[in-house]
Amino acid sequence: MRRIPTCVLSASEPPSVSNGHAVDRFVQIGSLTKVLTGTALMRLAAAGALTLDDPVERWLPAAPGTGITLRQLAEHTSGLPRLPPQAAGRDPYTPFDDRALRDVLNRLDSIAVRPAGQEEEYSNLGYAVLGAALAAATGTSYEELVTEHVLRPLDVAEVSADPDPARRLLAPGLFGGTRRPWTMAGPILPAGGLWATPRAAADLLVRLLVERRLGDPAPTWQTAGPLRWHNGATRDASVFAGATNDGRWVVVHRLNGDPDDTDRVGIGVLKESRQR
């Protein structure tokens, strides 16, 4: 069996690491990236650079008449499917390059699986389109706009699309090597491509949800009663981040483990802290 490196950070206990994980190594955070994308959207809207109800075609050369707005992309009500049409294989997002994104935008009306605004359906494709729209609205790259509008105001530095390979922590393989991570660069980056150290992920969570340094949380966050949370998973990495209204919080990152188990570990930590 492969080792499952695990890192747990919370409001109630000192950091816990096992099986070779570390609080200061960069790991893939998968769809937790969406929280930064959604927060950037809200910051740009507050600054008047765009509006939440801008249609996609205001900022991108998308097929007209889709009715899809930036707000709907952020709230997963755009009607777009979960994955880009090109996603496939062992490294599924590699085919989804800039050319593939342009093709998707030209066919956005036919790719949508239902009219915009009707139902919620979690969509990595939707967040790829949202990130592209935000980059177009600001005239910068996705990483630059996230740094300027989210990371720098929060004083968080250890988040990157392409961290130093020497500081990356990859999943261990069966015979002493490491597992090759998914390629999450290019258009899919805003949906799930960022890397962060676990301590940086914890700082993001606390400063966005507990301290509310940038105002009300973005609509990206999922809610369950008093809990706001988001998770993320790539080929061999999974993360759960959540905070409750009374200030309890937790970040769990694991390599090789089942993502559902990562979620359960995080929920378990929050429940135990409530009982103290």
PDB file of N, CA and C in Angstrom, residues 28-38 76 80-88 91-102 104-105 122-133 135 142-143 146 160-161 181-195 233-235:
ATOM      1  N   GLN A  28      -0.561  20.419  -4.531  1.00  0.00           N
ATOM      2  CA  GLN A  28      -1.712  20.800  -5.340  1.00  0.00           C
ATOM      3  C   GLN A  28      -2.941  20.936  -4.441  1.00  0.00           C
ATOM      4  N   ILE A  29      -3.700  22.021  -4.643  1.00  0.00           N
ATOM      5  CA  ILE A  29      -4.909  22.227  -3.840  1.00  0.00           C
ATOM      6  C   ILE A  29      -6.179  22.058  -4.662  1.00  0.00           C
ATOM      7  N   GLY A  30      -6.048  21.654  -5.923  1.00  0.00           N
ATOM      8  CA  GLY A  30      -7.215  21.338  -6.726  1.00  0.00           C
ATOM      9  C   GLY A  30      -8.255  22.444  -6.707  1.00  0.00           C
ATOM     10  N   SER A  31      -9.492  22.058  -6.487  1.00  0.00           N
ATOM     11  CA  SER A  31     -10.605  23.006  -6.606  1.00  0.00           C
ATOM     12  C   SER A  31     -10.679  24.036  -5.489  1.00  0.00           C
ATOM     13  N   LEU A  32      -9.824  23.940  -4.476  1.00  0.00           N
ATOM     14  CA  LEU A  32      -9.739  25.045  -3.522  1.00  0.00           C
ATOM     15  C   LEU A  32      -9.278  26.312  -4.245  1.00  0.00           C
ATOM     16  N   THR A  33      -8.638  26.135  -5.401  1.00  0.00           N
ATOM     17  CA  THR A  33      -8.288  27.261  -6.266  1.00  0.00           C
ATOM     18  C   THR A  33      -9.516  28.113  -6.584  1.00  0.00           C
ATOM     19  N   LYS A  34     -10.663  27.475  -6.740  1.00  0.00           N
ATOM     20  CA  LYS A  34     -11.881  28.218  -7.106  1.00  0.00           C
ATOM     21  C   LYS A  34     -12.222  29.307  -6.105  1.00  0.00           C
ATOM     22  N   VAL A  35     -11.859  29.107  -4.846  1.00  0.00           N
ATOM     23  CA  VAL A  35     -12.132  30.120  -3.830  1.00  0.00           C
ATOM     24  C   VAL A  35     -11.396  31.410  -4.161  1.00  0.00           C
ATOM     25  N   LEU A  36     -10.163  31.293  -4.631  1.00  0.00           N
ATOM     26  CA  LEU A  36      -9.407  32.484  -5.008  1.00  0.00           C
ATOM     27  C   LEU A  36     -10.007  33.136  -6.245  1.00  0.00           C
ATOM     28  N   THR A  37     -10.454  32.314  -7.206  1.00  0.00           N
ATOM     29  CA  THR A  37     -11.086  32.849  -8.407  1.00  0.00           C
ATOM     30  C   THR A  37     -12.362  33.611  -8.051  1.00  0.00           C
ATOM     31  N   GLY A  38     -13.202  32.996  -7.216  1.00  0.00           N
ATOM     32  CA  GLY A  38     -14.446  33.645  -6.814  1.00  0.00           C
ATOM     33  C   GLY A  38     -14.205  34.902  -6.010  1.00  0.00           C
ATOM     34  N   HIS A  76     -22.033  28.164 -10.065  1.00  0.00           N
ATOM     35  CA  HIS A  76     -22.259  26.860 -10.706  1.00  0.00           C
ATOM     36  C   HIS A  76     -23.683  26.706 -11.230  1.00  0.00           C
ATOM     37  N   LEU A  80     -23.270  24.925 -17.751  1.00  0.00           N
ATOM     38  CA  LEU A  80     -22.146  24.255 -18.391  1.00  0.00           C
ATOM     39  C   LEU A  80     -21.850  22.932 -17.699  1.00  0.00           C
ATOM     40  N   PRO A  81     -21.339  21.949 -18.432  1.00  0.00           N
ATOM     41  CA  PRO A  81     -21.045  20.641 -17.832  1.00  0.00           C
ATOM     42  C   PRO A  81     -19.851  20.707 -16.888  1.00  0.00           C
ATOM     43  N   ARG A  82     -19.656  19.653 -16.141  1.00  0.00           N
ATOM     44  CA  ARG A  82     -18.583  19.607 -15.149  1.00  0.00           C
ATOM     45  C   ARG A  82     -17.204  19.752 -15.783  1.00  0.00           C
ATOM     46  N   LEU A  83     -16.975  19.067 -16.913  1.00  0.00           N
ATOM     47  CA  LEU A  83     -15.643  18.998 -17.509  1.00  0.00           C
ATOM     48  C   LEU A  83     -15.635  19.588 -18.909  1.00  0.00           C
ATOM     49  N   PRO A  84     -14.485  20.105 -19.346  1.00  0.00           N
ATOM     50  CA  PRO A  84     -14.367  20.520 -20.744  1.00  0.00           C
ATOM     51  C   PRO A  84     -14.522  19.316 -21.667  1.00  0.00           C
ATOM     52  N   PRO A  85     -15.014  19.525 -22.887  1.00  0.00           N
ATOM     53  CA  PRO A  85     -15.178  18.402 -23.811  1.00  0.00           C
ATOM     54  C   PRO A  85     -13.871  17.665 -24.089  1.00  0.00           C
ATOM     55  N   GLN A  86     -12.740  18.363 -23.976  1.00  0.00           N
ATOM     56  CA  GLN A  86     -11.453  17.758 -24.313  1.00  0.00           C
ATOM     57  C   GLN A  86     -10.860  16.910 -23.179  1.00  0.00           C
ATOM     58  N   ALA A  87     -11.412  16.987 -21.973  1.00  0.00           N
ATOM     59  CA  ALA A  87     -10.812  16.303 -20.832  1.00  0.00           C
ATOM     60  C   ALA A  87     -10.914  14.791 -20.975  1.00  0.00           C
ATOM     61  N   ALA A  88      -9.751  14.131 -20.940  1.00  0.00           N
ATOM     62  CA  ALA A  88      -9.735  12.672 -21.097  1.00  0.00           C
ATOM     63  C   ALA A  88      -8.340  12.153 -20.798  1.00  0.00           C
ATOM     64  N   ASP A  91      -3.932  12.099 -17.882  1.00  0.00           N
ATOM     65  CA  ASP A  91      -3.659  13.488 -17.517  1.00  0.00           C
ATOM     66  C   ASP A  91      -4.744  14.325 -18.185  1.00  0.00           C
ATOM     67  N   PRO A  92      -5.955  14.321 -17.629  1.00  0.00           N
ATOM     68  CA  PRO A  92      -7.152  14.678 -18.404  1.00  0.00           C
ATOM     69  C   PRO A  92      -7.223  16.109 -18.917  1.00  0.00           C
ATOM     70  N   TYR A  93      -6.548  17.049 -18.246  1.00  0.00           N
ATOM     71  CA  TYR A  93      -6.704  18.442 -18.656  1.00  0.00           C
ATOM     72  C   TYR A  93      -5.630  18.911 -19.637  1.00  0.00           C
ATOM     73  N   THR A  94      -4.662  18.056 -19.957  1.00  0.00           N
ATOM     74  CA  THR A  94      -3.609  18.447 -20.898  1.00  0.00           C
ATOM     75  C   THR A  94      -4.165  18.901 -22.240  1.00  0.00           C
ATOM     76  N   PRO A  95      -5.181  18.228 -22.821  1.00  0.00           N
ATOM     77  CA  PRO A  95      -5.696  18.694 -24.122  1.00  0.00           C
ATOM     78  C   PRO A  95      -6.423  20.037 -24.069  1.00  0.00           C
ATOM     79  N   PHE A  96      -6.793  20.486 -22.866  1.00  0.00           N
ATOM     80  CA  PHE A  96      -7.576  21.714 -22.744  1.00  0.00           C
ATOM     81  C   PHE A  96      -6.626  22.917 -22.713  1.00  0.00           C
ATOM     82  N   ASP A  97      -6.117  23.260 -23.884  1.00  0.00           N
ATOM     83  CA  ASP A  97      -5.189  24.378 -24.013  1.00  0.00           C
ATOM     84  C   ASP A  97      -5.929  25.621 -24.492  1.00  0.00           C
ATOM     85  N   ASP A  98      -5.182  26.678 -24.822  1.00  0.00           N
ATOM     86  CA  ASP A  98      -5.812  27.939 -25.232  1.00  0.00           C
ATOM     87  C   ASP A  98      -6.658  27.757 -26.486  1.00  0.00           C
ATOM     88  N   ARG A  99      -6.171  26.948 -27.406  1.00  0.00           N
ATOM     89  CA  ARG A  99      -6.948  26.708 -28.633  1.00  0.00           C
ATOM     90  C   ARG A  99      -8.251  25.990 -28.308  1.00  0.00           C
ATOM     91  N   ALA A 100      -8.176  25.016 -27.401  1.00  0.00           N
ATOM     92  CA  ALA A 100      -9.386  24.288 -27.018  1.00  0.00           C
ATOM     93  C   ALA A 100     -10.376  25.216 -26.316  1.00  0.00           C
ATOM     94  N   LEU A 101      -9.874  26.151 -25.492  1.00  0.00           N
ATOM     95  CA  LEU A 101     -10.767  27.105 -24.836  1.00  0.00           C
ATOM     96  C   LEU A 101     -11.471  27.976 -25.869  1.00  0.00           C
ATOM     97  N   ARG A 102     -10.749  28.437 -26.863  1.00  0.00           N
ATOM     98  CA  ARG A 102     -11.385  29.254 -27.908  1.00  0.00           C
ATOM     99  C   ARG A 102     -12.483  28.466 -28.618  1.00  0.00           C
ATOM    100  N   VAL A 104     -14.234  26.031 -27.322  1.00  0.00           N
ATOM    101  CA  VAL A 104     -15.349  25.923 -26.376  1.00  0.00           C
ATOM    102  C   VAL A 104     -16.175  27.208 -26.368  1.00  0.00           C
ATOM    103  N   LEU A 105     -15.501  28.346 -26.334  1.00  0.00           N
ATOM    104  CA  LEU A 105     -16.215  29.619 -26.289  1.00  0.00           C
ATOM    105  C   LEU A 105     -17.063  29.820 -27.539  1.00  0.00           C
ATOM    106  N   TYR A 122     -22.030  21.573 -10.467  1.00  0.00           N
ATOM    107  CA  TYR A 122     -20.617  21.908 -10.241  1.00  0.00           C
ATOM    108  C   TYR A 122     -19.862  21.807 -11.555  1.00  0.00           C
ATOM    109  N   SER A 123     -19.111  22.865 -11.903  1.00  0.00           N
ATOM    110  CA  SER A 123     -18.501  22.914 -13.226  1.00  0.00           C
ATOM    111  C   SER A 123     -17.078  23.451 -13.197  1.00  0.00           C
ATOM    112  N   ASN A 124     -16.111  22.564 -13.439  1.00  0.00           N
ATOM    113  CA  ASN A 124     -14.738  23.008 -13.643  1.00  0.00           C
ATOM    114  C   ASN A 124     -14.635  23.856 -14.906  1.00  0.00           C
ATOM    115  N   LEU A 125     -15.380  23.473 -15.935  1.00  0.00           N
ATOM    116  CA  LEU A 125     -15.380  24.251 -17.163  1.00  0.00           C
ATOM    117  C   LEU A 125     -15.870  25.670 -16.900  1.00  0.00           C
ATOM    118  N   GLY A 126     -16.920  25.798 -16.089  1.00  0.00           N
ATOM    119  CA  GLY A 126     -17.436  27.121 -15.772  1.00  0.00           C
ATOM    120  C   GLY A 126     -16.401  28.015 -15.126  1.00  0.00           C
ATOM    121  N   TYR A 127     -15.594  27.454 -14.226  1.00  0.00           N
ATOM    122  CA  TYR A 127     -14.568  28.261 -13.564  1.00  0.00           C
ATOM    123  C   TYR A 127     -13.388  28.547 -14.476  1.00  0.00           C
ATOM    124  N   ALA A 128     -13.139  27.675 -15.447  1.00  0.00           N
ATOM    125  CA  ALA A 128     -12.123  27.985 -16.451  1.00  0.00           C
ATOM    126  C   ALA A 128     -12.557  29.192 -17.269  1.00  0.00           C
ATOM    127  N   VAL A 129     -13.831  29.222 -17.668  1.00  0.00           N
ATOM    128  CA  VAL A 129     -14.361  30.360 -18.421  1.00  0.00           C
ATOM    129  C   VAL A 129     -14.360  31.612 -17.556  1.00  0.00           C
ATOM    130  N   LEU A 130     -14.740  31.482 -16.280  1.00  0.00           N
ATOM    131  CA  LEU A 130     -14.742  32.637 -15.377  1.00  0.00           C
ATOM    132  C   LEU A 130     -13.342  33.209 -15.236  1.00  0.00           C
ATOM    133  N   GLY A 131     -12.345  32.353 -15.026  1.00  0.00           N
ATOM    134  CA  GLY A 131     -10.974  32.842 -14.892  1.00  0.00           C
ATOM    135  C   GLY A 131     -10.503  33.555 -16.138  1.00  0.00           C
ATOM    136  N   ALA A 132     -10.851  33.028 -17.298  1.00  0.00           N
ATOM    137  CA  ALA A 132     -10.479  33.683 -18.558  1.00  0.00           C
ATOM    138  C   ALA A 132     -11.146  35.051 -18.676  1.00  0.00           C
ATOM    139  N   ALA A 133     -12.401  35.148 -18.245  1.00  0.00           N
ATOM    140  CA  ALA A 133     -13.111  36.427 -18.298  1.00  0.00           C
ATOM    141  C   ALA A 133     -12.471  37.456 -17.368  1.00  0.00           C
ATOM    142  N   ALA A 135      -9.344  37.520 -16.363  1.00  0.00           N
ATOM    143  CA  ALA A 135      -8.060  37.916 -16.943  1.00  0.00           C
ATOM    144  C   ALA A 135      -8.267  38.924 -18.074  1.00  0.00           C
ATOM    145  N   TYR A 142      -4.068  35.246 -15.132  1.00  0.00           N
ATOM    146  CA  TYR A 142      -4.850  34.811 -13.974  1.00  0.00           C
ATOM    147  C   TYR A 142      -4.021  34.907 -12.691  1.00  0.00           C
ATOM    148  N   GLU A 143      -2.801  34.425 -12.728  1.00  0.00           N
ATOM    149  CA  GLU A 143      -1.995  34.436 -11.510  1.00  0.00           C
ATOM    150  C   GLU A 143      -1.721  35.870 -11.045  1.00  0.00           C
ATOM    151  N   VAL A 146      -4.955  37.277  -9.342  1.00  0.00           N
ATOM    152  CA  VAL A 146      -5.185  36.681  -8.027  1.00  0.00           C
ATOM    153  C   VAL A 146      -4.189  37.244  -7.011  1.00  0.00           C
ATOM    154  N   SER A 160       1.069  29.470  -5.691  1.00  0.00           N
ATOM    155  CA  SER A 160       1.691  29.647  -6.996  1.00  0.00           C
ATOM    156  C   SER A 160       1.101  28.686  -8.016  1.00  0.00           C
ATOM    157  N   ALA A 161       1.115  29.103  -9.284  1.00  0.00           N
ATOM    158  CA  ALA A 161       0.749  28.203 -10.364  1.00  0.00           C
ATOM    159  C   ALA A 161       1.915  27.302 -10.752  1.00  0.00           C
ATOM    160  N   PRO A 181       2.047  14.353 -10.995  1.00  0.00           N
ATOM    161  CA  PRO A 181       0.757  15.036 -10.776  1.00  0.00           C
ATOM    162  C   PRO A 181       0.090  15.373 -12.096  1.00  0.00           C
ATOM    163  N   TRP A 182      -1.206  15.630 -12.033  1.00  0.00           N
ATOM    164  CA  TRP A 182      -1.913  16.124 -13.201  1.00  0.00           C
ATOM    165  C   TRP A 182      -1.334  17.468 -13.649  1.00  0.00           C
ATOM    166  N   THR A 183      -1.379  17.710 -14.946  1.00  0.00           N
ATOM    167  CA  THR A 183      -1.047  19.017 -15.499  1.00  0.00           C
ATOM    168  C   THR A 183      -2.292  19.897 -15.420  1.00  0.00           C
ATOM    169  N   MET A 184      -2.186  20.977 -14.640  1.00  0.00           N
ATOM    170  CA  MET A 184      -3.352  21.846 -14.415  1.00  0.00           C
ATOM    171  C   MET A 184      -3.044  23.293 -14.786  1.00  0.00           C
ATOM    172  N   ALA A 185      -2.180  23.471 -15.794  1.00  0.00           N
ATOM    173  CA  ALA A 185      -1.837  24.810 -16.255  1.00  0.00           C
ATOM    174  C   ALA A 185      -2.803  25.241 -17.348  1.00  0.00           C
ATOM    175  N   GLY A 186      -2.586  26.444 -17.874  1.00  0.00           N
ATOM    176  CA  GLY A 186      -3.418  26.912 -18.979  1.00  0.00           C
ATOM    177  C   GLY A 186      -4.823  27.271 -18.539  1.00  0.00           C
ATOM    178  N   PRO A 187      -5.809  27.075 -19.395  1.00  0.00           N
ATOM    179  CA  PRO A 187      -7.174  27.530 -19.107  1.00  0.00           C
ATOM    180  C   PRO A 187      -7.814  26.887 -17.874  1.00  0.00           C
ATOM    181  N   ILE A 188      -7.373  25.687 -17.494  1.00  0.00           N
ATOM    182  CA  ILE A 188      -7.995  25.025 -16.340  1.00  0.00           C
ATOM    183  C   ILE A 188      -7.463  25.567 -15.018  1.00  0.00           C
ATOM    184  N   LEU A 189      -6.409  26.369 -15.055  1.00  0.00           N
ATOM    185  CA  LEU A 189      -5.782  26.876 -13.834  1.00  0.00           C
ATOM    186  C   LEU A 189      -6.782  27.505 -12.869  1.00  0.00           C
ATOM    187  N   PRO A 190      -7.685  28.404 -13.297  1.00  0.00           N
ATOM    188  CA  PRO A 190      -8.600  29.031 -12.337  1.00  0.00           C
ATOM    189  C   PRO A 190      -9.581  28.075 -11.691  1.00  0.00           C
ATOM    190  N   ALA A 191      -9.740  26.886 -12.259  1.00  0.00           N
ATOM    191  CA  ALA A 191     -10.668  25.902 -11.708  1.00  0.00           C
ATOM    192  C   ALA A 191     -10.010  24.946 -10.727  1.00  0.00           C
ATOM    193  N   GLY A 192      -8.677  24.797 -10.809  1.00  0.00           N
ATOM    194  CA  GLY A 192      -8.082  23.813  -9.914  1.00  0.00           C
ATOM    195  C   GLY A 192      -6.587  23.634 -10.023  1.00  0.00           C
ATOM    196  N   GLY A 193      -5.864  24.630 -10.540  1.00  0.00           N
ATOM    197  CA  GLY A 193      -4.466  24.415 -10.841  1.00  0.00           C
ATOM    198  C   GLY A 193      -3.442  24.985  -9.890  1.00  0.00           C
ATOM    199  N   LEU A 194      -3.856  25.698  -8.852  1.00  0.00           N
ATOM    200  CA  LEU A 194      -2.876  26.323  -7.972  1.00  0.00           C
ATOM    201  C   LEU A 194      -2.246  25.324  -7.003  1.00  0.00           C
ATOM    202  N   TRP A 195      -1.028  25.651  -6.607  1.00  0.00           N
ATOM    203  CA  TRP A 195      -0.310  24.946  -5.548  1.00  0.00           C
ATOM    204  C   TRP A 195      -0.199  25.899  -4.365  1.00  0.00           C
ATOM    205  N   ALA A 233      -9.511  18.115  -5.239  1.00  0.00           N
ATOM    206  CA  ALA A 233      -8.811  16.849  -5.468  1.00  0.00           C
ATOM    207  C   ALA A 233      -8.236  16.830  -6.871  1.00  0.00           C
ATOM    208  N   THR A 234      -7.006  16.373  -6.981  1.00  0.00           N
ATOM    209  CA  THR A 234      -6.387  16.095  -8.258  1.00  0.00           C
ATOM    210  C   THR A 234      -6.096  14.596  -8.293  1.00  0.00           C
ATOM    211  N   ARG A 235      -5.163  14.177  -9.116  1.00  0.00           N
ATOM    212  CA  ARG A 235      -4.922  12.741  -9.251  1.00  0.00           C
ATOM    213  C   ARG A 235      -4.574  12.086  -7.920  1.00  0.00           C
TER     214      ARG A 235
END
